[in-house]
Structure formats: C-alpha cells, structure tokens
CSV table of C-alpha atoms and ligand atoms in Angstrom, one decimal:
chain,number,residue,atom,x,y,z
A,1,UNK,CA,105.0,131.2,109.5
A,2,UNK,CA,104.3,127.5,109.0
A,3,UNK,CA,106.7,125.4,111.1
A,4,UNK,CA,108.8,123.3,108.7
A,5,UNK,CA,110.8,121.4,111.2
A,6,UNK,CA,110.5,117.6,111.0
A,7,UNK,CA,108.1,116.0,113.5
A,8,UNK,CA,111.0,114.7,115.5
A,9,UNK,CA,112.2,118.2,116.2
A,10,UNK,CA,108.8,120.0,116.4
A,11,UNK,CA,107.1,117.4,118.6
A,12,UNK,CA,109.5,114.8,120.0
A,13,UNK,CA,106.8,113.4,122.3
A,14,UNK,CA,104.5,112.5,119.3
A,15,UNK,CA,107.5,111.4,117.2
A,16,UNK,CA,108.6,109.0,119.9
A,17,UNK,CA,105.1,107.5,120.2
A,18,UNK,CA,105.0,107.0,116.4
A,19,UNK,CA,108.4,105.3,116.5
A,20,UNK,CA,107.3,103.0,119.2
A,21,UNK,CA,104.1,102.1,117.3
A,22,UNK,CA,106.2,101.4,114.2
A,23,UNK,CA,108.4,99.0,116.2
A,24,UNK,CA,105.2,97.3,117.6
A,25,UNK,CA,103.9,96.8,114.1
A,26,UNK,CA,107.2,95.5,112.9
A,27,UNK,CA,107.7,93.0,115.7
A,28,UNK,CA,104.3,91.3,116.0
A,29,UNK,CA,102.2,88.9,114.1
A,30,UNK,CA,99.0,90.8,113.2
A,31,UNK,CA,95.8,88.8,113.1
A,32,UNK,CA,93.1,91.5,113.7
A,33,UNK,CA,90.8,90.8,110.8
A,34,UNK,CA,90.1,94.5,110.1
A,35,UNK,CA,93.7,95.7,109.9
A,36,UNK,CA,96.3,95.9,107.2
A,37,UNK,CA,99.5,97.7,106.1
A,38,UNK,CA,99.2,100.3,103.4
A,39,UNK,CA,101.7,101.0,100.6
A,40,UNK,CA,104.1,103.9,100.6
A,41,UNK,CA,102.0,105.6,97.9
A,42,UNK,CA,98.9,105.3,100.0
A,43,UNK,CA,100.8,106.7,103.0
A,44,UNK,CA,102.1,109.6,101.0
A,45,UNK,CA,98.8,110.6,99.6
A,46,UNK,CA,97.2,110.3,103.0
A,47,UNK,CA,99.8,112.6,104.6
A,48,UNK,CA,99.7,115.1,101.8
A,49,UNK,CA,99.0,118.8,101.1
A,50,UNK,CA,95.4,117.9,100.5
A,51,UNK,CA,94.8,117.9,104.2
A,52,UNK,CA,94.8,121.7,103.9
A,53,UNK,CA,91.8,122.0,101.7
A,54,UNK,CA,88.1,122.5,102.5
A,55,UNK,CA,85.7,121.3,99.8
A,56,UNK,CA,82.2,120.8,101.1
A,57,UNK,CA,79.9,119.5,98.4
A,58,UNK,CA,80.8,117.4,95.4
A,59,UNK,CA,83.0,117.9,92.2
A,60,UNK,CA,81.6,120.8,90.2
A,61,UNK,CA,79.2,121.8,93.1
A,62,UNK,CA,81.3,123.1,96.0
A,63,UNK,CA,80.7,125.7,98.6
A,64,UNK,CA,84.3,126.9,98.4
A,65,UNK,CA,86.6,128.3,95.8
A,66,UNK,CA,89.9,126.7,94.8
A,67,UNK,CA,88.5,123.2,94.4
A,68,UNK,CA,89.6,122.4,90.8
A,69,UNK,CA,92.3,120.0,92.0
A,70,UNK,CA,90.3,118.3,94.7
A,71,UNK,CA,87.5,117.9,92.2
A,72,UNK,CA,89.9,116.1,89.9
A,73,UNK,CA,91.1,113.9,92.8
A,74,UNK,CA,87.6,113.0,93.8
A,75,UNK,CA,86.5,112.3,90.2
A,76,UNK,CA,89.5,110.0,89.8
A,77,UNK,CA,88.7,108.2,93.1
A,78,UNK,CA,85.0,107.8,92.1
A,79,UNK,CA,85.9,106.6,88.6
A,80,UNK,CA,88.4,104.1,89.8
A,81,UNK,CA,85.9,102.8,92.4
A,82,UNK,CA,83.2,102.4,89.8
A,83,UNK,CA,85.5,100.6,87.5
A,84,UNK,CA,86.9,98.3,90.2
A,85,UNK,CA,83.5,97.2,91.5
A,86,UNK,CA,81.4,97.6,88.3
A,87,UNK,CA,79.1,100.1,90.1
A,88,UNK,CA,77.0,102.8,88.5
A,89,UNK,CA,77.8,105.3,91.2
A,90,UNK,CA,80.4,105.7,93.9
A,91,UNK,CA,80.6,108.0,96.9
A,92,UNK,CA,84.1,108.2,98.3
A,93,UNK,CA,83.6,110.8,101.1
A,94,UNK,CA,82.6,108.7,104.1
A,95,UNK,CA,85.1,109.1,106.9
A,96,UNK,CA,84.6,105.5,108.0
A,97,UNK,CA,82.5,102.4,107.4
A,98,UNK,CA,80.1,103.4,110.3
A,99,UNK,CA,79.7,106.9,108.6
A,100,UNK,CA,79.0,105.2,105.3
A,101,UNK,CA,76.2,103.1,106.9
A,102,UNK,CA,74.8,106.1,108.7
A,103,UNK,CA,74.7,108.0,105.4
A,104,UNK,CA,72.8,105.2,103.7
A,105,UNK,CA,70.2,105.0,106.5
A,106,UNK,CA,69.7,108.7,106.5
A,107,UNK,CA,69.7,108.9,102.7
A,108,UNK,CA,67.1,106.2,102.2
A,109,UNK,CA,65.1,105.9,105.4
A,110,UNK,CA,63.2,108.0,107.9
A,111,UNK,CA,63.8,107.9,111.7
A,112,UNK,CA,61.7,105.1,113.2
A,113,UNK,CA,61.7,103.0,110.0
A,114,UNK,CA,62.1,99.3,110.4
A,115,UNK,CA,65.4,97.7,109.3
A,116,UNK,CA,66.4,94.0,109.5
A,117,UNK,CA,70.1,93.4,110.2
A,118,UNK,CA,72.4,90.7,111.6
A,119,UNK,CA,72.6,90.7,115.4
A,120,UNK,CA,75.9,92.1,116.8
A,121,UNK,CA,76.4,89.1,119.1
A,122,UNK,CA,76.0,86.7,116.2
A,123,UNK,CA,78.5,88.4,113.8
A,124,UNK,CA,76.8,91.7,112.8
A,125,UNK,CA,78.2,95.2,113.3
A,126,UNK,CA,77.4,97.9,115.8
A,127,UNK,CA,75.8,99.9,113.1
A,128,UNK,CA,73.5,97.1,112.2
A,129,UNK,CA,71.1,98.0,115.0
A,130,UNK,CA,72.9,97.6,118.3
A,131,UNK,CA,71.0,99.3,121.1
A,132,UNK,CA,74.0,101.4,122.2
A,133,UNK,CA,74.6,102.7,118.6
A,134,UNK,CA,72.9,105.5,116.7
A,135,UNK,CA,71.4,102.8,114.4
A,136,UNK,CA,69.5,101.1,117.2
A,137,UNK,CA,68.5,104.4,118.8
A,138,UNK,CA,67.1,106.1,115.8
A,139,UNK,CA,65.8,103.3,113.6
A,140,UNK,CA,63.6,100.3,114.6
A,141,UNK,CA,66.1,97.6,114.0
A,142,UNK,CA,65.0,94.0,114.0
A,143,UNK,CA,67.6,91.2,114.0
A,144,UNK,CA,68.3,87.9,112.4
A,145,UNK,CA,71.1,85.6,113.5
A,146,UNK,CA,72.7,82.2,112.9
A,147,UNK,CA,71.2,78.8,113.3
A,148,UNK,CA,72.2,77.4,116.7
A,149,UNK,CA,73.2,74.0,115.2
A,150,UNK,CA,75.1,75.0,112.1
A,151,UNK,CA,76.1,78.5,113.2
A,152,UNK,CA,75.2,79.6,109.6
A,153,UNK,CA,72.8,82.3,108.5
A,154,UNK,CA,69.6,80.4,107.7
A,155,UNK,CA,67.9,82.2,104.7
A,156,UNK,CA,64.5,80.6,105.6
A,157,UNK,CA,64.8,82.4,109.0
A,158,UNK,CA,65.8,85.7,107.3
A,159,UNK,CA,62.8,85.4,105.0
A,160,UNK,CA,60.5,84.7,107.9
A,161,UNK,CA,61.9,87.6,110.0
A,162,UNK,CA,61.4,89.9,106.9
A,163,UNK,CA,57.8,88.7,106.4
A,164,UNK,CA,57.1,89.2,110.1
A,165,UNK,CA,58.7,92.6,110.5
A,166,UNK,CA,58.2,94.1,107.0
A,167,UNK,CA,61.4,96.2,107.0
A,168,UNK,CA,62.1,99.1,104.6
A,169,UNK,CA,65.7,97.9,104.4
A,170,UNK,CA,67.5,94.6,104.9
A,171,UNK,CA,71.2,94.8,105.9
A,172,UNK,CA,73.4,91.9,105.0
A,173,UNK,CA,77.1,91.7,105.9
A,174,UNK,CA,79.1,91.1,109.1
A,175,UNK,CA,82.2,91.7,111.2
A,176,UNK,CA,82.6,88.3,112.6
A,177,UNK,CA,81.1,85.6,110.4
A,178,UNK,CA,83.4,83.2,108.5
A,179,UNK,CA,81.1,82.0,105.7
A,180,UNK,CA,79.7,83.4,102.5
A,181,UNK,CA,76.2,85.0,102.3
A,182,UNK,CA,73.8,84.3,99.4
A,183,UNK,CA,73.3,87.8,97.9
A,184,UNK,CA,70.7,86.6,95.4
A,185,UNK,CA,68.6,85.1,98.1
A,186,UNK,CA,68.9,88.3,100.2
A,187,UNK,CA,67.7,90.3,97.2
A,188,UNK,CA,64.8,88.0,96.5
A,189,UNK,CA,63.6,88.4,100.1
A,190,UNK,CA,64.1,92.2,99.9
A,191,UNK,CA,62.0,92.3,96.7
A,192,UNK,CA,59.3,90.1,98.3
A,193,UNK,CA,58.8,92.5,101.2
A,194,UNK,CA,59.5,95.7,99.2
A,195,UNK,CA,62.7,96.6,101.1
A,196,UNK,CA,66.0,98.0,100.0
A,197,UNK,CA,69.0,95.6,100.2
A,198,UNK,CA,72.1,97.2,101.7
A,199,UNK,CA,75.2,94.9,101.8
A,200,UNK,CA,77.9,96.1,104.3
A,201,UNK,CA,81.1,94.7,102.8
A,202,UNK,CA,83.4,96.6,105.2
A,203,UNK,CA,85.3,93.4,106.1
A,204,UNK,CA,85.5,91.7,102.7
A,205,UNK,CA,85.4,94.4,100.1
A,206,UNK,CA,89.0,93.8,99.4
A,207,UNK,CA,88.3,90.2,98.7
A,208,UNK,CA,85.5,91.3,96.3
A,209,UNK,CA,88.0,93.6,94.5
A,210,UNK,CA,90.4,90.8,94.2
A,211,UNK,CA,87.9,88.3,92.8
A,212,UNK,CA,88.2,86.1,95.9
A,213,UNK,CA,84.6,86.5,97.1
A,214,UNK,CA,81.2,86.5,95.6
A,215,UNK,CA,80.2,90.0,94.4
A,216,UNK,CA,77.1,91.6,95.9
A,217,UNK,CA,77.1,94.7,93.6
A,218,UNK,CA,74.8,93.2,91.0
A,219,UNK,CA,72.3,92.2,93.7
A,220,UNK,CA,72.2,95.1,96.2
A,221,UNK,CA,70.6,98.5,96.0
A,222,UNK,CA,73.5,99.8,98.0
A,223,UNK,CA,76.9,98.4,99.0
A,224,UNK,CA,78.9,100.0,101.8
A,225,UNK,CA,82.5,99.3,102.7
A,226,UNK,CA,85.7,100.4,104.2
A,227,UNK,CA,89.0,101.1,102.5
A,228,UNK,CA,91.4,100.3,105.3
A,229,UNK,CA,90.7,96.6,105.9
A,230,UNK,CA,91.4,93.8,103.3
A,231,UNK,CA,91.3,96.5,100.6
A,232,UNK,CA,94.6,97.8,102.0
A,233,UNK,CA,93.9,101.5,101.6
A,234,UNK,CA,93.7,104.5,104.0
A,235,UNK,CA,91.1,104.6,106.8
A,236,UNK,CA,87.7,105.5,105.4
A,237,UNK,CA,84.4,104.4,103.9
A,238,UNK,CA,82.9,103.9,100.5
A,239,UNK,CA,79.4,103.6,99.1
A,240,UNK,CA,78.5,102.0,95.8
A,241,UNK,CA,75.0,102.3,94.4
A,242,UNK,CA,72.8,102.2,91.4
A,243,UNK,CA,72.3,105.5,89.4
A,244,UNK,CA,68.7,106.0,90.5
A,245,UNK,CA,69.8,106.2,94.2
A,246,UNK,CA,72.9,108.3,93.7
A,247,UNK,CA,71.4,111.6,94.6
A,248,UNK,CA,69.8,110.3,97.8
A,249,UNK,CA,73.0,108.6,98.9
A,250,UNK,CA,75.2,111.6,98.1
A,251,UNK,CA,72.8,113.8,100.1
A,252,UNK,CA,72.9,111.2,103.0
A,253,UNK,CA,76.7,111.8,103.2
A,254,UNK,CA,76.7,115.6,102.7
A,255,UNK,CA,75.0,117.6,104.1
A,256,UNK,CA,73.0,115.2,106.2
A,257,UNK,CA,75.7,113.3,108.1
A,258,UNK,CA,79.0,114.9,107.3
A,259,UNK,CA,80.6,118.2,106.6
A,260,UNK,CA,83.9,118.7,104.7
A,261,UNK,CA,85.5,115.7,103.0
A,262,UNK,CA,89.0,114.5,104.0
A,263,UNK,CA,90.6,115.2,100.6
A,264,UNK,CA,93.9,113.6,101.6
A,265,UNK,CA,92.1,110.4,102.4
A,266,UNK,CA,90.2,110.6,99.1
A,267,UNK,CA,93.4,110.8,97.2
A,268,UNK,CA,94.8,107.9,99.2
A,269,UNK,CA,91.6,105.9,98.4
A,270,UNK,CA,92.2,106.6,94.7
A,271,UNK,CA,95.7,105.2,95.0
A,272,UNK,CA,94.3,102.1,96.8
A,273,UNK,CA,91.6,101.5,94.2
A,274,UNK,CA,94.3,101.5,91.5
A,275,UNK,CA,96.5,99.1,93.5
A,276,UNK,CA,93.5,96.8,94.0
A,277,UNK,CA,93.0,96.6,90.2
A,278,UNK,CA,96.4,94.8,89.7
A,279,UNK,CA,97.1,91.1,89.1
A,280,UNK,CA,99.3,91.3,92.2
A,281,UNK,CA,96.4,92.4,94.3
A,282,UNK,CA,94.2,89.6,93.0
A,283,UNK,CA,96.8,87.1,94.0
A,284,UNK,CA,97.1,88.7,97.4
A,285,UNK,CA,93.3,88.5,97.9
A,286,UNK,CA,93.2,84.8,97.0
A,287,UNK,CA,96.2,84.2,99.4
A,288,UNK,CA,94.3,85.9,102.2
A,289,UNK,CA,91.5,83.3,101.8
A,290,UNK,CA,93.9,80.4,101.4
A,291,UNK,CA,95.8,81.5,104.5
A,292,UNK,CA,92.6,81.7,106.6
A,293,UNK,CA,91.5,78.3,105.5
A,294,UNK,CA,94.9,76.7,106.2
A,295,UNK,CA,95.1,78.4,109.6
A,296,UNK,CA,91.6,77.4,110.6
A,297,UNK,CA,92.3,73.8,109.6
A,298,UNK,CA,95.6,73.7,111.6
A,299,UNK,CA,93.8,75.1,114.7
A,300,UNK,CA,91.1,72.5,114.3
A,301,UNK,CA,93.6,69.7,113.9
A,302,UNK,CA,95.2,70.9,117.2
A,303,UNK,CA,91.9,70.5,119.0
A,304,UNK,CA,90.3,74.0,118.7
A,305,UNK,CA,86.6,74.3,117.7
A,306,UNK,CA,86.2,76.7,114.8
A,307,UNK,CA,82.8,78.3,114.8
A,308,UNK,CA,80.7,76.9,111.9
A,309,UNK,CA,83.5,74.4,111.3
A,310,UNK,CA,85.8,76.6,109.1
A,311,UNK,CA,86.0,79.6,106.9
A,312,UNK,CA,85.4,80.7,103.4
A,313,UNK,CA,86.7,84.2,103.8
A,314,UNK,CA,89.5,86.1,105.6
A,315,UNK,CA,88.5,85.3,109.2
A,316,UNK,CA,87.3,82.7,111.6
A,317,UNK,CA,86.3,82.5,115.3
A,318,UNK,CA,87.7,80.0,117.8
A,319,UNK,CA,85.4,78.7,120.6
A,320,UNK,CA,87.9,78.8,123.5
A,321,UNK,CA,85.8,76.3,125.5
A,322,UNK,CA,87.3,73.6,123.3
A,323,UNK,CA,90.8,74.5,124.8
A,324,UNK,CA,89.8,75.3,128.3
A,325,UNK,CA,86.4,75.8,129.8
A,326,UNK,CA,87.6,78.7,131.9
A,327,UNK,CA,89.5,80.7,129.3
A,328,UNK,CA,87.9,83.9,128.3
A,329,UNK,CA,88.5,85.8,125.0
A,330,UNK,CA,89.8,88.7,126.9
A,331,UNK,CA,92.4,86.6,128.8
A,332,UNK,CA,93.3,84.7,125.6
A,333,UNK,CA,93.9,87.9,123.7
A,334,UNK,CA,96.0,89.3,126.5
A,335,UNK,CA,98.2,86.2,126.7
A,336,UNK,CA,98.7,86.2,123.0
A,337,UNK,CA,99.6,89.9,122.9
A,338,UNK,CA,102.2,89.2,125.6
A,339,UNK,CA,104.0,86.8,123.1
A,340,UNK,CA,103.6,89.1,120.1
A,341,UNK,CA,100.5,87.7,118.5
A,342,UNK,CA,97.9,90.5,118.2
A,343,UNK,CA,94.2,89.7,117.8
A,344,UNK,CA,90.9,90.4,119.5
A,345,UNK,CA,88.5,88.8,121.9
A,346,UNK,CA,85.1,88.2,120.2
A,347,UNK,CA,81.7,86.8,121.2
A,348,UNK,CA,80.8,83.6,119.6
A,349,UNK,CA,77.1,82.9,118.6
A,350,UNK,CA,75.0,82.3,121.7
A,351,UNK,CA,77.9,83.3,123.9
A,352,UNK,CA,77.2,82.6,127.6
A,353,UNK,CA,79.6,85.4,128.7
A,354,UNK,CA,79.2,89.2,128.4
A,355,UNK,CA,80.8,90.8,125.3
A,356,UNK,CA,83.8,92.3,127.0
A,357,UNK,CA,85.0,88.9,128.3
A,358,UNK,CA,83.5,86.7,125.6
A,359,UNK,CA,84.2,83.1,124.8
A,360,UNK,CA,86.0,83.5,121.5
A,361,UNK,CA,88.9,85.0,119.6
A,362,UNK,CA,88.6,86.3,116.1
A,363,UNK,CA,91.5,85.6,113.7
A,364,UNK,CA,92.0,87.3,110.3
A,365,UNK,CA,94.7,87.0,107.7
A,366,UNK,CA,94.8,90.2,105.6
A,367,UNK,CA,97.7,91.9,107.5
A,368,UNK,CA,99.8,88.8,107.9
A,369,UNK,CA,99.4,88.0,104.2
A,370,UNK,CA,100.6,91.5,103.3
A,371,UNK,CA,103.7,90.7,105.3
A,372,UNK,CA,104.3,87.8,102.9
A,373,UNK,CA,103.1,85.0,105.2
A,374,UNK,CA,101.7,82.0,103.4
A,375,UNK,CA,100.4,78.6,104.5
A,376,UNK,CA,103.6,77.3,106.3
A,377,UNK,CA,103.8,80.5,108.3
A,378,UNK,CA,100.2,80.8,109.3
A,379,UNK,CA,100.1,77.1,110.2
A,380,UNK,CA,103.1,77.6,112.4
A,381,UNK,CA,101.3,80.6,113.9
A,382,UNK,CA,98.3,78.5,114.6
A,383,UNK,CA,100.5,76.0,116.5
A,384,UNK,CA,102.1,78.9,118.5
A,385,UNK,CA,98.6,80.2,119.5
A,386,UNK,CA,97.6,76.8,120.8
A,387,UNK,CA,100.8,76.3,122.7
A,388,UNK,CA,100.5,79.8,124.3
A,389,UNK,CA,96.9,79.3,125.3
A,390,UNK,CA,97.3,75.8,126.6
A,391,UNK,CA,100.4,76.7,128.6
A,392,UNK,CA,99.7,80.2,129.6
A,393,UNK,CA,100.9,79.8,133.1
A,394,UNK,CA,104.3,78.3,132.0
A,395,UNK,CA,106.9,81.1,131.5
A,396,UNK,CA,109.4,78.8,129.8
A,397,UNK,CA,106.9,77.7,127.2
A,398,UNK,CA,105.7,81.2,126.6
A,399,UNK,CA,109.3,82.3,126.1
A,400,UNK,CA,109.6,79.6,123.5
A,401,UNK,CA,106.5,80.9,121.8
A,402,UNK,CA,107.9,84.4,121.8
A,403,UNK,CA,111.0,83.0,120.1
A,404,UNK,CA,108.8,81.4,117.4
A,405,UNK,CA,107.0,84.6,116.8
A,406,UNK,CA,110.3,86.5,116.5
A,407,UNK,CA,111.5,84.0,113.9
A,408,UNK,CA,108.3,84.5,111.8
A,409,UNK,CA,108.3,88.4,112.1
A,410,UNK,CA,112.0,88.6,111.3
A,411,UNK,CA,111.4,86.7,108.1
A,412,UNK,CA,108.0,88.5,107.4
A,413,UNK,CA,108.0,92.0,109.0
A,414,UNK,CA,105.7,94.8,108.1
A,415,UNK,CA,107.6,97.0,105.8
A,416,UNK,CA,110.8,95.0,105.3
A,417,UNK,CA,112.4,98.0,103.6
A,418,UNK,CA,111.6,100.3,106.6
A,419,UNK,CA,108.5,102.3,107.3
A,420,UNK,CA,107.5,104.7,104.6
A,421,UNK,CA,107.5,108.5,105.3
A,422,UNK,CA,107.4,109.8,108.8
A,423,UNK,CA,106.6,106.7,110.7
B,1,DSN,N1,86.2,97.5,114.2
B,1,DSN,C1,85.9,96.7,113.0
B,1,DSN,C2,86.3,95.3,113.2
B,1,DSN,O1,87.3,95.1,113.8
B,1,DSN,O2,85.6,94.4,112.8
B,1,DSN,C3,84.6,96.9,112.6
B,1,DSN,O3,84.2,98.2,112.5
C-alpha cells in the first residue's frame, strides 16, 4: 500500500531538514543571481501526481501507454513557451540548462566539431567548453573573452576568433557578465563563417520574457535557457528553435541525451510560462534590472569597483581588491553568509587567484526582487555588504549588520504568507 502519512510522520529527518531550509530562506537576503522563489502554483505542479508517470518520447509519439494527459500537459507547456518567446518550436523536456546545452550540441554537431564559446573564467558557463566539462572533453571548444581594458565582449575579437577557428557553432551567453550582448552582430559573424548561433539565455531568459532585455530569438538558430532563475519557475531547461531544426533538437534531447521526461516539472514549467506572460511579471522583470543598477551604483559610491563599471541586467561582479587587497571571494562570501547575506564567490576577468578562492563576488537581484525589495532596500543591502566586508574582524559591527539584515528580511521575507505546500 502507498504510505499516505505526511512527510513529518513518514520521515521526520527529511521533514526537519526541509523546515530548517525554509527558515534559512525566510531569514536571509538572497543575492545568488541564479536563484528565485516560485509561486504556490508552480510548487504544487512540481510536487504533483505527474511524478508517477513515464512518458519517453514526445506528445503523440510515446513509448508507453497512458500518456494522453501528459501529452496535453507537454503540449500546453510547449505552446505557452512558443507564445511567450515568439519561437517556432519549443522543447520543454531538458532536466536543466546544462542538459539543454548538451542536447543542442549532440543534436546539431558531431564529436570533435569546433565550437566558439565564452571562456568560463571571463563570464561563460561550464558547458561553454570548460576542460573539466563534457563540452570541453567531447567537442573542440575555442574561447573568446572580454577586453582587458573595458571588460566588455569585443565583437571584433569574436569575429577574428571565428575567422581563425572556423567553428560549426558559436555560443553566446554567460553566467557572470553584467552587460548586454549584440545578438545581431553575433548572427552576422555566425553567417560569415557558416556556423550555427546558439544563445544560452539561462541567466536572463526571465528578463527576455518580461521585455527587460534584448530578445535573441529572432537572431539565433537555437536559444537555450533555464526555467528556475529569473523566470521564476521550477528547476529545468528549455530549448527554443526554428522549425527546420526542431526534429534535430528534439532528437538531441530524447533519445540522445535523456530518457524519460520529468512530467511534474513540465507541468510546473507550463504554470511558470503563464505567470511570465502577465503584466505583473513584466513589472517584476524591469524591477530586477532597476534593482541591480541601483545596487551596483550604491556599491560603487561606497568605493567598490564594479567589473565593467556597472550593469545592464540582473547581476554584477565586485572586484574585492578595491575593498581590501587580501580579501578573497571565498572569504567575503563566508563573512556575508554569517550575517545573513547569501551570494557566491566568483572569478573576475583575468583573475590572479584560482577559481575556488577568486577575487570577486557575484550579486544578482531576481530573488530579492521577488521578496518585494526595491531600490531603497537593495541600496541599504549594498551598504550592509560594504560594512561587513570592511569590518569583518569586528564582532560588534557584524552584529549591527545582522540586525540590519533582520530588519530587511522581516519586512521582505520569502513567502510572507508562509511556505506553500510541504516546505
Ligand atoms: N549555477 C548557475 C549559476 O549560478 O550561474 C549556472 O549554471
């Protein structure tokens, strides 16, 4: 018989951990640029009866019986994604952004093909060719980076690298770059060298959905993304493409790189796409960008050097040498976590330190904005960060920062009405 006891009775150890995580989420200021807080509706769909169903294949072409409902769910998710992003085709089965990228590479390339992507240590992602990642091990990735002076992607350099390396695919997109990329220029270079253009929007797809970021869909052959970052949906990936590449991309997902889809997550993605189509979400996406700009400006006014001088999106990097030559990203992130401000250490371009210690911190505003924080609260948070980092050996001052954080989280907690569902 299926056990119908609530989690707290059936497994108190796991229930206790979930409760503690809920408390951690409620009592901290969250600045990890890739995190967010989903709605109750997303949470319910994610934790639903669809977790019980296998459905390898695609709607109308399944390897299992009993798929009429999950077909309808996946069709709904695909249709909503296509409408939201103006795409000809959507694949909503990728388990994550990394899986989405893998599916595109395997769908459109052969092992050993040359791909040009942004270097991990200059803002790119692991799956854009890092040597430790499958991408760098299976494909011949070549890298472009940022200009040492401006810390911006230099399209002349990208073009020269493309002419020199003749890639079959160019990957544009990033995990730690605070400026906009020129999609039309990337496409012109891709066309010049006969390459596919893949734009990895994992970080900023939510801003695109909300009209707060230039849209790559009209320019790219393929757009990949995640649904759990600024888009505020469940964990997972998304691929948008033109109709002529749809079959190759779908095959790249299943059967080449994945087995059964996570139908519960697909339902939750459908909910998130509908939520992201609303005027309230558009306002949210614009506020995310305004908050990042305000916070970066406040940090700069307080003496912090912002990589590239500012931000046009949802994140920015702080060069910690501007505060203290000896402060590593790892130590800074640990001090901030101890006062309730959660973010991550991050390499800055041309970082003299190894990645684990790094010289920067990355700050992003999607989650804090979901909690209702606006310019006054993020500016106050910027001042608290500077205070904590500058006086990290002074317990009294750190205690005062903790009190400041508590004041902000009390006014702007995650889930002010309480956590949805079973925490
Ligand atoms: N881990 C994500 C991030 O924080 O940027 C990227 O996959």
